[in-house]
Amino acid sequence: MASELRVNTLKDAAGANSVALSTVSSGSAKAWAQIQQTSTQTVHGSFNVSGIVDTNTSRTEVNYTNAMNDANYSALSSGSKDWDDSPAGNQSLMVGAVYATTGDSYYQSTNDGGAAQDSPRFMVAINGDLA
Amino acid sequence: MASILKVDAMQGVTSAGDITITGEGGSATMQLQQGLAKAWANYTTNTSTAINGSGSFNVSSLTDNGTGDTVVVFTSAMANDDFSYYGMNNSASAGASGSQKTTSQCRQVTYNSSIALADTNEISTSVDGDLA
C-alpha cells in the first residue's frame, strides 16, 4: 500500500548526518539527459525529459515532463566531439545553454573554431525548483 | 510542528527503488532516487592524479590515462552506461569521452586555453543516472 510520510528532517539511526527535506528536494537534480545530436537526434538516458526537438544543426530543445517553477534554474552541460574515439586529439566541443523556460531548455554545440557542430553525445543536468 | 525521522535506510513501498517527493512549488512530484547525484569528485591531475581532500562520493579510484585524461571509477556501479556526467575545471574546459565509459567508470578530459589536453589542480565531475 502506498504511504505518505511528512517530516522536516532526516537523520541516520544514531541521530547524525542530519539533512532537511528541503535540502533533499532543492539539492536533487530535476532533470538530466544523455543526448545524441549526430544522425537522428536521440535521447539515450534521461529523467524528467519528455522529448527533444532537433531545431537545427547542433541545436537541441529539451522538453521537461514536469515543468520548473520559474526560468531561473541552473542548466549544466558537457559534450564530446568524438564520443567513441580516444581523446588524444582535440575533443573540444562546447555545449551552451541558449535559453530556458519553465518547460524546456535549448542547447547549441560549437567546436573550438566557433562553428556549429553536432555532438555525438552531450549531457545536461537541471537544478532548480520544480513547479 | 517540526519533525525528525531517524533512519539508516529508506525504500519505497510499492517499489523499493521509487520514493516520491513533492517539488519546491508544491505541485509537481518527482522520484527521489532519480534526482540524487550518483557520484561526484573534486580532483587534481597535477603531479599525481588524486582526489582533493575528502572531495568525492561513490568514487573508488582515479586512473591517470595521460595528460588531461582521467577515468573516474565508481564504488557502486550504474545500471547502464546511459548515465549523464559533467565536468568543469579551473584551466579552460572539460569534455566527456565515451571510450572506456562503462557502468563502472567514466572518462573526463581537460583542456587549456589553447585547446590542448592539460593537467590542472581543480577538476569537478558529477554523475546522474540509475544505480544498479
mmCIF file with all atom_site columns, C-alpha atoms in Angstrom, chain A residues 61-109:
data_model
loop_
_atom_site.group_PDB
_atom_site.id
_atom_site.type_symbol
_atom_site.label_atom_id
_atom_site.label_alt_id
_atom_site.label_comp_id
_atom_site.label_asym_id
_atom_site.label_entity_id
_atom_site.label_seq_id
_atom_site.pdbx_PDB_ins_code
_atom_site.Cartn_x
_atom_site.Cartn_y
_atom_site.Cartn_z
_atom_site.occupancy
_atom_site.B_iso_or_equiv
_atom_site.pdbx_formal_charge
_atom_site.auth_seq_id
_atom_site.auth_comp_id
_atom_site.auth_asym_id
_atom_site.auth_atom_id
_atom_site.pdbx_PDB_model_num
ATOM 1  C CA . GLU A 1 61  ? 15.491 21.730 -27.416 1.00 0.00 ? 61  GLU A CA 1
ATOM 2  C CA . VAL A 1 62  ? 14.991 19.609 -24.287 1.00 0.00 ? 62  VAL A CA 1
ATOM 3  C CA . ASN A 1 63  ? 11.402 19.428 -23.018 1.00 0.00 ? 63  ASN A CA 1
ATOM 4  C CA . TYR A 1 64  ? 10.520 18.532 -19.437 1.00 0.00 ? 64  TYR A CA 1
ATOM 5  C CA . THR A 1 65  ? 7.778  16.177 -18.271 1.00 0.00 ? 65  THR A CA 1
ATOM 6  C CA . ASN A 1 66  ? 7.182  18.214 -15.108 1.00 0.00 ? 66  ASN A CA 1
ATOM 7  C CA . ALA A 1 67  ? 7.781  21.928 -15.509 1.00 0.00 ? 67  ALA A CA 1
ATOM 8  C CA . MET A 1 68  ? 10.085 24.072 -13.426 1.00 0.00 ? 68  MET A CA 1
ATOM 9  C CA . ASN A 1 69  ? 8.709  26.735 -11.090 1.00 0.00 ? 69  ASN A CA 1
ATOM 10 C CA . ASP A 1 70  ? 10.428 29.566 -12.948 1.00 0.00 ? 70  ASP A CA 1
ATOM 11 C CA . ALA A 1 71  ? 13.135 30.051 -15.563 1.00 0.00 ? 71  ALA A CA 1
ATOM 12 C CA . ASN A 1 72  ? 15.848 30.945 -13.036 1.00 0.00 ? 72  ASN A CA 1
ATOM 13 C CA . TYR A 1 73  ? 17.279 27.448 -12.749 1.00 0.00 ? 73  TYR A CA 1
ATOM 14 C CA . SER A 1 74  ? 20.751 26.091 -13.457 1.00 0.00 ? 74  SER A CA 1
ATOM 15 C CA . ALA A 1 75  ? 21.473 24.152 -16.649 1.00 0.00 ? 75  ALA A CA 1
ATOM 16 C CA . LEU A 1 76  ? 24.805 22.299 -16.823 1.00 0.00 ? 76  LEU A CA 1
ATOM 17 C CA . SER A 1 77  ? 26.171 20.626 -19.920 1.00 0.00 ? 77  SER A CA 1
ATOM 18 C CA . SER A 1 78  ? 29.199 18.715 -21.157 1.00 0.00 ? 78  SER A CA 1
ATOM 19 C CA . GLY A 1 79  ? 29.788 17.482 -24.666 1.00 0.00 ? 79  GLY A CA 1
ATOM 20 C CA . SER A 1 80  ? 32.068 15.298 -26.728 1.00 0.00 ? 80  SER A CA 1
ATOM 21 C CA . LYS A 1 81  ? 33.174 15.635 -30.347 1.00 0.00 ? 81  LYS A CA 1
ATOM 22 C CA . ASP A 1 82  ? 34.326 12.072 -30.935 1.00 0.00 ? 82  ASP A CA 1
ATOM 23 C CA . TRP A 1 83  ? 32.404 10.028 -28.409 1.00 0.00 ? 83  TRP A CA 1
ATOM 24 C CA . ASP A 1 84  ? 33.886 6.649  -29.266 1.00 0.00 ? 84  ASP A CA 1
ATOM 25 C CA . ASP A 1 85  ? 37.437 7.705  -30.027 1.00 0.00 ? 85  ASP A CA 1
ATOM 26 C CA . SER A 1 86  ? 40.416 8.168  -27.834 1.00 0.00 ? 86  SER A CA 1
ATOM 27 C CA . PRO A 1 87  ? 40.547 11.768 -26.621 1.00 0.00 ? 87  PRO A CA 1
ATOM 28 C CA . ALA A 1 88  ? 44.224 12.112 -27.510 1.00 0.00 ? 88  ALA A CA 1
ATOM 29 C CA . GLY A 1 89  ? 43.268 14.605 -30.202 1.00 0.00 ? 89  GLY A CA 1
ATOM 30 C CA . ASN A 1 90  ? 41.212 17.728 -29.940 1.00 0.00 ? 90  ASN A CA 1
ATOM 31 C CA . GLN A 1 91  ? 37.890 16.753 -28.357 1.00 0.00 ? 91  GLN A CA 1
ATOM 32 C CA . SER A 1 92  ? 36.808 20.268 -27.570 1.00 0.00 ? 92  SER A CA 1
ATOM 33 C CA . LEU A 1 93  ? 33.143 20.872 -28.151 1.00 0.00 ? 93  LEU A CA 1
ATOM 34 C CA . MET A 1 94  ? 31.306 23.482 -26.189 1.00 0.00 ? 94  MET A CA 1
ATOM 35 C CA . VAL A 1 95  ? 27.658 22.905 -25.374 1.00 0.00 ? 95  VAL A CA 1
ATOM 36 C CA . GLY A 1 96  ? 25.987 26.034 -24.173 1.00 0.00 ? 96  GLY A CA 1
ATOM 37 C CA . ALA A 1 97  ? 22.510 26.687 -22.864 1.00 0.00 ? 97  ALA A CA 1
ATOM 38 C CA . VAL A 1 98  ? 20.930 29.298 -25.137 1.00 0.00 ? 98  VAL A CA 1
ATOM 39 C CA . TYR A 1 99  ? 17.688 29.891 -23.334 1.00 0.00 ? 99  TYR A CA 1
ATOM 40 C CA . ALA A 1 100 ? 15.478 28.290 -20.724 1.00 0.00 ? 100 ALA A CA 1
ATOM 41 C CA . THR A 1 101 ? 11.787 28.444 -19.932 1.00 0.00 ? 101 THR A CA 1
ATOM 42 C CA . THR A 1 102 ? 9.808  26.592 -17.291 1.00 0.00 ? 102 THR A CA 1
ATOM 43 C CA . GLY A 1 103 ? 9.041  23.853 -19.805 1.00 0.00 ? 103 GLY A CA 1
ATOM 44 C CA . ASP A 1 104 ? 12.235 23.454 -21.798 1.00 0.00 ? 104 ASP A CA 1
ATOM 45 C CA . SER A 1 105 ? 15.829 24.496 -22.340 1.00 0.00 ? 105 SER A CA 1
ATOM 46 C CA . TYR A 1 106 ? 17.763 24.883 -25.574 1.00 0.00 ? 106 TYR A CA 1
ATOM 47 C CA . TYR A 1 107 ? 21.373 23.959 -26.345 1.00 0.00 ? 107 TYR A CA 1
ATOM 48 C CA . GLN A 1 108 ? 23.900 24.840 -29.025 1.00 0.00 ? 108 GLN A CA 1
ATOM 49 C CA . SER A 1 109 ? 27.114 22.887 -29.711 1.00 0.00 ? 109 SER A CA 1
#
